[in-house]
mmCIF file of N, CA and C in Angstrom:
data_model
loop_
_atom_site.group_PDB
_atom_site.id
_atom_site.type_symbol
_atom_site.label_atom_id
_atom_site.label_comp_id
_atom_site.label_asym_id
_atom_site.label_seq_id
_atom_site.Cartn_x
_atom_site.Cartn_y
_atom_site.Cartn_z
ATOM 1 N N UNK A 22 -12.446 -24.779 -2.014
ATOM 2 C CA UNK A 22 -12.814 -24.377 -3.358
ATOM 3 C C UNK A 22 -11.763 -23.412 -3.882
ATOM 4 N N UNK A 23 -11.233 -23.679 -5.060
ATOM 5 C CA UNK A 23 -10.244 -22.777 -5.633
ATOM 6 C C UNK A 23 -10.861 -21.997 -6.784
ATOM 7 N N UNK A 24 -10.279 -20.833 -6.998
ATOM 8 C CA UNK A 24 -10.782 -19.956 -8.042
ATOM 9 C C UNK A 24 -9.575 -19.271 -8.659
ATOM 10 N N UNK A 25 -9.554 -19.125 -9.954
ATOM 11 C CA UNK A 25 -8.455 -18.471 -10.646
ATOM 12 C C UNK A 25 -8.961 -17.135 -11.179
ATOM 13 N N UNK A 26 -8.226 -16.054 -10.846
ATOM 14 C CA UNK A 26 -8.580 -14.736 -11.370
ATOM 15 C C UNK A 26 -7.318 -14.068 -11.901
ATOM 16 N N UNK A 27 -7.498 -13.058 -12.735
ATOM 17 C CA UNK A 27 -6.376 -12.282 -13.269
ATOM 18 C C UNK A 27 -6.139 -11.084 -12.358
ATOM 19 N N UNK A 28 -5.279 -11.256 -11.375
ATOM 20 C CA UNK A 28 -5.047 -10.198 -10.386
ATOM 21 C C UNK A 28 -4.482 -8.928 -10.996
ATOM 22 N N UNK A 29 -3.725 -9.047 -12.077
ATOM 23 C CA UNK A 29 -3.129 -7.848 -12.669
ATOM 24 C C UNK A 29 -4.191 -6.836 -13.098
ATOM 25 N N UNK A 30 -5.398 -7.294 -13.345
ATOM 26 C CA UNK A 30 -6.498 -6.377 -13.702
ATOM 27 C C UNK A 30 -6.961 -5.561 -12.505
ATOM 28 N N UNK A 31 -6.680 -6.025 -11.303
ATOM 29 C CA UNK A 31 -7.227 -5.405 -10.098
ATOM 30 C C UNK A 31 -6.203 -4.657 -9.249
ATOM 31 N N UNK A 32 -4.926 -4.987 -9.393
ATOM 32 C CA UNK A 32 -3.901 -4.300 -8.607
ATOM 33 C C UNK A 32 -3.884 -2.824 -9.000
ATOM 34 N N UNK A 33 -3.924 -1.962 -7.990
ATOM 35 C CA UNK A 33 -3.948 -0.521 -8.214
ATOM 36 C C UNK A 33 -5.342 0.079 -8.274
ATOM 37 N N UNK A 34 -6.346 -0.770 -8.301
ATOM 38 C CA UNK A 34 -7.725 -0.265 -8.372
ATOM 39 C C UNK A 34 -8.272 0.019 -6.980
ATOM 40 N N UNK A 35 -9.212 0.972 -6.889
ATOM 41 C CA UNK A 35 -9.829 1.287 -5.596
ATOM 42 C C UNK A 35 -10.642 0.113 -5.063
ATOM 43 N N UNK A 36 -10.629 -0.036 -3.744
ATOM 44 C CA UNK A 36 -11.400 -1.082 -3.063
ATOM 45 C C UNK A 36 -12.435 -0.397 -2.179
ATOM 46 N N UNK A 37 -13.655 -0.906 -2.210
ATOM 47 C CA UNK A 37 -14.721 -0.399 -1.347
ATOM 48 C C UNK A 37 -15.064 -1.474 -0.331
ATOM 49 N N UNK A 38 -15.496 -1.026 0.854
ATOM 50 C CA UNK A 38 -15.859 -1.992 1.889
ATOM 51 C C UNK A 38 -17.335 -2.361 1.790
ATOM 52 N N UNK A 39 -17.826 -3.135 2.742
ATOM 53 C CA UNK A 39 -19.215 -3.609 2.718
ATOM 54 C C UNK A 39 -20.212 -2.468 2.835
ATOM 55 N N UNK A 40 -19.780 -1.332 3.392
ATOM 56 C CA UNK A 40 -20.648 -0.155 3.514
ATOM 57 C C UNK A 40 -20.500 0.759 2.300
ATOM 58 N N UNK A 41 -19.812 0.292 1.268
ATOM 59 C CA UNK A 41 -19.574 1.015 0.023
ATOM 60 C C UNK A 41 -18.679 2.243 0.205
ATOM 61 N N UNK A 42 -17.834 2.214 1.231
ATOM 62 C CA UNK A 42 -16.900 3.315 1.470
ATOM 63 C C UNK A 42 -15.528 2.925 0.939
ATOM 64 N N UNK A 43 -14.815 3.858 0.313
ATOM 65 C CA UNK A 43 -13.472 3.537 -0.189
ATOM 66 C C UNK A 43 -12.499 3.307 0.968
ATOM 67 N N UNK A 44 -11.698 2.255 0.856
ATOM 68 C CA UNK A 44 -10.718 1.964 1.911
ATOM 69 C C UNK A 44 -9.285 2.020 1.385
ATOM 70 N N UNK A 45 -9.096 2.326 0.128
ATOM 71 C CA UNK A 45 -7.760 2.428 -0.458
ATOM 72 C C UNK A 45 -7.686 1.634 -1.746
ATOM 73 N N UNK A 46 -6.509 1.569 -2.283
ATOM 74 C CA UNK A 46 -6.280 0.804 -3.512
ATOM 75 C C UNK A 46 -5.606 -0.521 -3.174
ATOM 76 N N UNK A 47 -5.903 -1.521 -3.973
ATOM 77 C CA UNK A 47 -5.275 -2.834 -3.813
ATOM 78 C C UNK A 47 -3.852 -2.741 -4.346
ATOM 79 N N UNK A 48 -2.870 -2.959 -3.461
ATOM 80 C CA UNK A 48 -1.478 -2.809 -3.878
ATOM 81 C C UNK A 48 -0.651 -4.072 -3.748
ATOM 82 N N UNK A 49 -1.033 -4.969 -2.876
ATOM 83 C CA UNK A 49 -0.174 -6.131 -2.637
ATOM 84 C C UNK A 49 -1.023 -7.356 -2.363
ATOM 85 N N UNK A 50 -0.569 -8.483 -2.871
ATOM 86 C CA UNK A 50 -1.218 -9.769 -2.633
ATOM 87 C C UNK A 50 -0.181 -10.654 -1.957
ATOM 88 N N UNK A 51 -0.500 -11.172 -0.785
ATOM 89 C CA UNK A 51 0.435 -12.057 -0.080
ATOM 90 C C UNK A 51 -0.026 -13.495 -0.276
ATOM 91 N N UNK A 52 0.945 -14.351 -0.606
ATOM 92 C CA UNK A 52 0.640 -15.751 -0.917
ATOM 93 C C UNK A 52 1.546 -16.671 -0.112
ATOM 94 N N UNK A 53 1.174 -17.949 -0.096
ATOM 95 C CA UNK A 53 2.034 -18.993 0.470
ATOM 96 C C UNK A 53 2.031 -20.156 -0.525
ATOM 97 N N UNK A 54 3.086 -20.907 -0.499
ATOM 98 C CA UNK A 54 3.208 -22.056 -1.407
ATOM 99 C C UNK A 54 2.586 -23.274 -0.753
ATOM 100 N N UNK A 55 1.748 -23.956 -1.498
ATOM 101 C CA UNK A 55 1.173 -25.238 -1.081
ATOM 102 C C UNK A 55 1.428 -26.216 -2.206
ATOM 103 N N UNK A 56 2.445 -27.017 -2.020
ATOM 104 C CA UNK A 56 2.832 -27.936 -3.085
ATOM 105 C C UNK A 56 3.345 -27.143 -4.270
ATOM 106 N N UNK A 57 2.734 -27.346 -5.421
ATOM 107 C CA UNK A 57 3.163 -26.633 -6.628
ATOM 108 C C UNK A 57 2.324 -25.381 -6.894
ATOM 109 N N UNK A 58 1.427 -25.037 -5.976
ATOM 110 C CA UNK A 58 0.544 -23.882 -6.179
ATOM 111 C C UNK A 58 0.858 -22.757 -5.207
ATOM 112 N N UNK A 59 0.546 -21.541 -5.631
ATOM 113 C CA UNK A 59 0.590 -20.377 -4.751
ATOM 114 C C UNK A 59 -0.839 -20.068 -4.350
ATOM 115 N N UNK A 60 -1.063 -19.935 -3.050
ATOM 116 C CA UNK A 60 -2.403 -19.705 -2.515
ATOM 117 C C UNK A 60 -2.427 -18.332 -1.852
ATOM 118 N N UNK A 61 -3.423 -17.520 -2.205
ATOM 119 C CA UNK A 61 -3.544 -16.177 -1.635
ATOM 120 C C UNK A 61 -3.891 -16.276 -0.155
ATOM 121 N N UNK A 62 -3.153 -15.535 0.672
ATOM 122 C CA UNK A 62 -3.398 -15.468 2.113
ATOM 123 C C UNK A 62 -4.227 -14.231 2.428
ATOM 124 N N UNK A 63 -3.743 -13.074 1.933
ATOM 125 C CA UNK A 63 -4.477 -11.832 2.160
ATOM 126 C C UNK A 63 -4.034 -10.766 1.167
ATOM 127 N N UNK A 64 -4.698 -9.618 1.252
ATOM 128 C CA UNK A 64 -4.440 -8.490 0.371
ATOM 129 C C UNK A 64 -4.108 -7.283 1.229
ATOM 130 N N UNK A 65 -3.159 -6.453 0.770
ATOM 131 C CA UNK A 65 -2.841 -5.207 1.455
ATOM 132 C C UNK A 65 -3.460 -4.071 0.656
ATOM 133 N N UNK A 66 -4.299 -3.302 1.324
ATOM 134 C CA UNK A 66 -5.032 -2.215 0.683
ATOM 135 C C UNK A 66 -4.623 -0.907 1.355
ATOM 136 N N UNK A 67 -4.286 0.095 0.567
ATOM 137 C CA UNK A 67 -3.913 1.400 1.107
ATOM 138 C C UNK A 67 -2.458 1.734 0.825
ATOM 139 N N UNK A 68 -2.047 2.942 1.243
ATOM 140 C CA UNK A 68 -0.696 3.435 0.932
ATOM 141 C C UNK A 68 0.413 2.569 1.514
ATOM 142 N N UNK A 69 0.219 2.022 2.687
ATOM 143 C CA UNK A 69 1.251 1.160 3.269
ATOM 144 C C UNK A 69 1.455 -0.075 2.401
ATOM 145 N N UNK A 70 0.397 -0.558 1.780
ATOM 146 C CA UNK A 70 0.501 -1.687 0.861
ATOM 147 C C UNK A 70 1.320 -1.344 -0.368
ATOM 148 N N UNK A 71 1.205 -0.086 -0.819
ATOM 149 C CA UNK A 71 1.987 0.378 -1.963
ATOM 150 C C UNK A 71 3.478 0.307 -1.640
ATOM 151 N N UNK A 72 3.850 0.771 -0.452
ATOM 152 C CA UNK A 72 5.258 0.714 -0.047
ATOM 153 C C UNK A 72 5.739 -0.728 0.056
ATOM 154 N N UNK A 73 4.913 -1.581 0.604
ATOM 155 C CA UNK A 73 5.257 -3.001 0.750
ATOM 156 C C UNK A 73 5.404 -3.662 -0.616
ATOM 157 N N UNK A 74 4.577 -3.266 -1.550
ATOM 158 C CA UNK A 74 4.589 -3.846 -2.896
ATOM 159 C C UNK A 74 5.959 -3.705 -3.546
ATOM 160 N N UNK A 75 6.586 -2.569 -3.333
ATOM 161 C CA UNK A 75 7.887 -2.325 -3.950
ATOM 162 C C UNK A 75 9.040 -2.545 -2.972
ATOM 163 N N UNK A 76 8.760 -3.282 -1.901
ATOM 164 C CA UNK A 76 9.762 -3.605 -0.878
ATOM 165 C C UNK A 76 10.396 -2.350 -0.292
ATOM 166 N N UNK A 77 9.611 -1.291 -0.225
ATOM 167 C CA UNK A 77 10.100 -0.033 0.333
ATOM 168 C C UNK A 77 9.600 0.197 1.746
ATOM 169 N N UNK A 78 8.840 -0.739 2.255
ATOM 170 C CA UNK A 78 8.211 -0.554 3.554
ATOM 171 C C UNK A 78 9.180 -0.167 4.647
ATOM 172 N N UNK A 79 10.211 -0.953 4.847
ATOM 173 C CA UNK A 79 11.169 -0.693 5.929
ATOM 174 C C UNK A 79 11.919 0.609 5.689
ATOM 175 N N UNK A 80 12.414 0.815 4.485
ATOM 176 C CA UNK A 80 13.162 2.029 4.167
ATOM 177 C C UNK A 80 12.308 3.273 4.378
ATOM 178 N N UNK A 81 11.103 3.271 3.830
ATOM 179 C CA UNK A 81 10.237 4.444 3.941
ATOM 180 C C UNK A 81 9.741 4.643 5.368
ATOM 181 N N UNK A 82 9.588 3.574 6.115
ATOM 182 C CA UNK A 82 9.216 3.718 7.531
ATOM 183 C C UNK A 82 10.256 4.562 8.252
ATOM 184 N N UNK A 83 11.517 4.230 8.029
ATOM 185 C CA UNK A 83 12.600 4.925 8.724
ATOM 186 C C UNK A 83 12.781 6.348 8.209
ATOM 187 N N UNK A 84 12.849 6.528 6.908
ATOM 188 C CA UNK A 84 13.039 7.865 6.341
ATOM 189 C C UNK A 84 11.857 8.762 6.680
ATOM 190 N N UNK A 85 10.670 8.277 6.459
ATOM 191 C CA UNK A 85 9.477 9.073 6.741
ATOM 192 C C UNK A 85 9.369 9.457 8.198
ATOM 193 N N UNK A 86 9.695 8.545 9.063
ATOM 194 C CA UNK A 86 9.629 8.824 10.498
ATOM 195 C C UNK A 86 10.628 9.920 10.870
ATOM 196 N N UNK A 87 11.828 9.855 10.300
ATOM 197 C CA UNK A 87 12.868 10.838 10.622
ATOM 198 C C UNK A 87 12.505 12.244 10.168
ATOM 199 N N UNK A 88 11.860 12.372 9.028
ATOM 200 C CA UNK A 88 11.519 13.707 8.515
ATOM 201 C C UNK A 88 10.106 14.128 8.889
ATOM 202 N N UNK A 89 9.397 13.297 9.636
ATOM 203 C CA UNK A 89 8.091 13.694 10.160
ATOM 204 C C UNK A 89 6.915 13.521 9.223
ATOM 205 N N UNK A 90 7.064 12.724 8.167
ATOM 206 C CA UNK A 90 5.930 12.482 7.282
ATOM 207 C C UNK A 90 4.868 11.672 8.000
ATOM 208 N N UNK A 91 3.661 11.880 7.590
ATOM 209 C CA UNK A 91 2.553 11.091 8.116
ATOM 210 C C UNK A 91 2.777 9.631 7.736
ATOM 211 N N UNK A 92 2.501 8.748 8.641
ATOM 212 C CA UNK A 92 2.722 7.323 8.390
ATOM 213 C C UNK A 92 1.607 6.755 7.523
ATOM 214 N N UNK A 93 1.973 6.212 6.371
ATOM 215 C CA UNK A 93 0.937 5.612 5.535
ATOM 216 C C UNK A 93 0.288 4.425 6.238
ATOM 217 N N UNK A 94 -0.983 4.275 6.055
ATOM 218 C CA UNK A 94 -1.711 3.171 6.659
ATOM 219 C C UNK A 94 -2.497 2.404 5.617
ATOM 220 N N UNK A 95 -3.141 1.381 6.058
ATOM 221 C CA UNK A 95 -3.955 0.581 5.166
ATOM 222 C C UNK A 95 -4.620 -0.536 5.937
ATOM 223 N N UNK A 96 -5.113 -1.499 5.196
ATOM 224 C CA UNK A 96 -5.855 -2.609 5.778
ATOM 225 C C UNK A 96 -5.322 -3.927 5.253
ATOM 226 N N UNK A 97 -5.391 -4.948 6.096
ATOM 227 C CA UNK A 97 -5.121 -6.320 5.670
ATOM 228 C C UNK A 97 -6.480 -6.973 5.469
ATOM 229 N N UNK A 98 -6.753 -7.364 4.229
ATOM 230 C CA UNK A 98 -8.035 -7.982 3.900
ATOM 231 C C UNK A 98 -7.806 -9.475 3.684
ATOM 232 N N UNK A 99 -8.386 -10.340 4.523
ATOM 233 C CA UNK A 99 -8.230 -11.786 4.329
ATOM 234 C C UNK A 99 -8.757 -12.206 2.954
ATOM 235 N N UNK A 100 -8.174 -13.243 2.405
ATOM 236 C CA UNK A 100 -8.553 -13.653 1.051
ATOM 237 C C UNK A 100 -10.043 -13.910 0.918
ATOM 238 N N UNK A 101 -10.654 -14.501 1.960
ATOM 239 C CA UNK A 101 -12.070 -14.856 1.850
ATOM 240 C C UNK A 101 -12.993 -13.641 1.959
ATOM 241 N N UNK A 102 -12.442 -12.487 2.343
ATOM 242 C CA UNK A 102 -13.264 -11.281 2.495
ATOM 243 C C UNK A 102 -13.234 -10.393 1.252
ATOM 244 N N UNK A 103 -12.494 -10.793 0.221
ATOM 245 C CA UNK A 103 -12.377 -9.973 -0.984
ATOM 246 C C UNK A 103 -13.091 -10.658 -2.139
ATOM 247 N N UNK A 104 -13.834 -9.867 -2.894
ATOM 248 C CA UNK A 104 -14.452 -10.394 -4.113
ATOM 249 C C UNK A 104 -14.047 -9.505 -5.277
ATOM 250 N N UNK A 105 -13.992 -10.099 -6.445
ATOM 251 C CA UNK A 105 -13.552 -9.387 -7.637
ATOM 252 C C UNK A 105 -14.647 -9.451 -8.682
ATOM 253 N N UNK A 106 -15.165 -8.293 -9.038
ATOM 254 C CA UNK A 106 -16.212 -8.212 -10.044
ATOM 255 C C UNK A 106 -15.799 -7.266 -11.155
ATOM 256 N N UNK A 107 -16.703 -7.056 -12.094
ATOM 257 C CA UNK A 107 -16.414 -6.153 -13.201
ATOM 258 C C UNK A 107 -16.191 -4.719 -12.727
ATOM 259 N N UNK A 108 -16.799 -4.363 -11.588
ATOM 260 C CA UNK A 108 -16.642 -3.006 -11.055
ATOM 261 C C UNK A 108 -15.425 -2.881 -10.145
ATOM 262 N N UNK A 109 -14.602 -3.912 -10.074
ATOM 263 C CA UNK A 109 -13.376 -3.855 -9.287
ATOM 264 C C UNK A 109 -13.454 -4.669 -8.019
ATOM 265 N N UNK A 110 -12.376 -4.633 -7.235
ATOM 266 C CA UNK A 110 -12.343 -5.395 -5.988
ATOM 267 C C UNK A 110 -13.244 -4.775 -4.926
ATOM 268 N N UNK A 111 -13.886 -5.620 -4.148
ATOM 269 C CA UNK A 111 -14.769 -5.156 -3.072
ATOM 270 C C UNK A 111 -14.560 -6.050 -1.858
ATOM 271 N N UNK A 112 -14.432 -5.406 -0.702
ATOM 272 C CA UNK A 112 -14.271 -6.131 0.551
ATOM 273 C C UNK A 112 -15.654 -6.440 1.115
ATOM 274 N N UNK A 113 -15.861 -7.644 1.574
ATOM 275 C CA UNK A 113 -17.161 -8.046 2.128
ATOM 276 C C UNK A 113 -17.338 -7.609 3.580
ATOM 277 N N UNK A 114 -16.319 -7.010 4.163
ATOM 278 C CA UNK A 114 -16.387 -6.534 5.550
ATOM 279 C C UNK A 114 -16.300 -5.013 5.580
ATOM 280 N N UNK A 115 -16.746 -4.431 6.682
ATOM 281 C CA UNK A 115 -16.581 -2.995 6.863
ATOM 282 C C UNK A 115 -15.162 -2.722 7.340
ATOM 283 N N UNK A 116 -14.675 -1.528 7.045
ATOM 284 C CA UNK A 116 -13.299 -1.166 7.389
ATOM 285 C C UNK A 116 -13.007 -1.385 8.871
ATOM 286 N N UNK A 117 -13.949 -1.079 9.734
ATOM 287 C CA UNK A 117 -13.739 -1.217 11.184
ATOM 288 C C UNK A 117 -13.490 -2.668 11.605
ATOM 289 N N UNK A 118 -13.876 -3.628 10.780
ATOM 290 C CA UNK A 118 -13.693 -5.045 11.095
ATOM 291 C C UNK A 118 -12.341 -5.584 10.630
ATOM 292 N N UNK A 119 -11.600 -4.790 9.868
ATOM 293 C CA UNK A 119 -10.347 -5.245 9.279
ATOM 294 C C UNK A 119 -9.153 -4.895 10.160
ATOM 295 N N UNK A 120 -8.116 -5.717 10.042
ATOM 296 C CA UNK A 120 -6.870 -5.430 10.744
ATOM 297 C C UNK A 120 -6.173 -4.271 10.041
ATOM 298 N N UNK A 121 -5.659 -3.328 10.823
ATOM 299 C CA UNK A 121 -4.931 -2.186 10.265
ATOM 300 C C UNK A 121 -3.495 -2.600 9.944
ATOM 301 N N UNK A 122 -2.955 -1.951 8.938
ATOM 302 C CA UNK A 122 -1.584 -2.186 8.507
ATOM 303 C C UNK A 122 -0.931 -0.821 8.429
ATOM 304 N N UNK A 123 0.232 -0.656 9.045
ATOM 305 C CA UNK A 123 0.866 0.655 9.108
ATOM 306 C C UNK A 123 2.306 0.584 8.649
ATOM 307 N N UNK A 124 2.766 1.680 8.096
ATOM 308 C CA UNK A 124 4.173 1.796 7.729
ATOM 309 C C UNK A 124 4.940 2.507 8.834
ATOM 310 N N UNK A 125 4.434 2.401 10.070
ATOM 311 C CA UNK A 125 5.115 2.996 11.222
ATOM 312 C C UNK A 125 6.403 2.238 11.496
ATOM 313 N N UNK A 126 7.379 2.899 12.088
ATOM 314 C CA UNK A 126 8.599 2.165 12.462
ATOM 315 C C UNK A 126 8.247 0.975 13.345
ATOM 316 N N UNK A 127 8.968 -0.103 13.227
ATOM 317 C CA UNK A 127 8.639 -1.345 13.925
ATOM 318 C C UNK A 127 8.499 -1.174 15.430
ATOM 319 N N UNK A 128 9.375 -0.388 16.065
ATOM 320 C CA UNK A 128 9.282 -0.258 17.509
ATOM 321 C C UNK A 128 8.064 0.543 17.937
ATOM 322 N N UNK A 129 7.448 1.299 17.041
ATOM 323 C CA UNK A 129 6.272 2.105 17.377
ATOM 324 C C UNK A 129 4.982 1.317 17.218
ATOM 325 N N UNK A 130 5.048 0.110 16.694
ATOM 326 C CA UNK A 130 3.832 -0.678 16.453
ATOM 327 C C UNK A 130 3.262 -1.213 17.716
#
C-alpha cells in the first residue's frame, strides 16, 4: 500500500513515541529508488539526524570527538513505524524498541 504525504510539513518537528515521550525532531528521510519512484526506507530522529541531513555527519563526528563534545544521538525509525497526523509525526514504537543512531566516530561504533 502506498501513501503520499507532504514531508516538508513534518521535517524539523518533534516526534513522540508510543508512550507519548519526545524522542527528538524528524531531521532526515532515507529513501531508495524503485523504478521511477522513491520509496521511504526509514527516518532519522534526533540531533545525529540533523547532522546527517546536511551531510555533516562524518565531519562533525571527527571534529566533535577531537574537542570532546558530547556525541549527538538519535533513533532510526522504520517507515512502517511512523505516522503523520495533524499533531505532527508520531512513532508507533517505544524508544527502547528503536535502533539507536549515533554521530560517534566510526571506529567507536
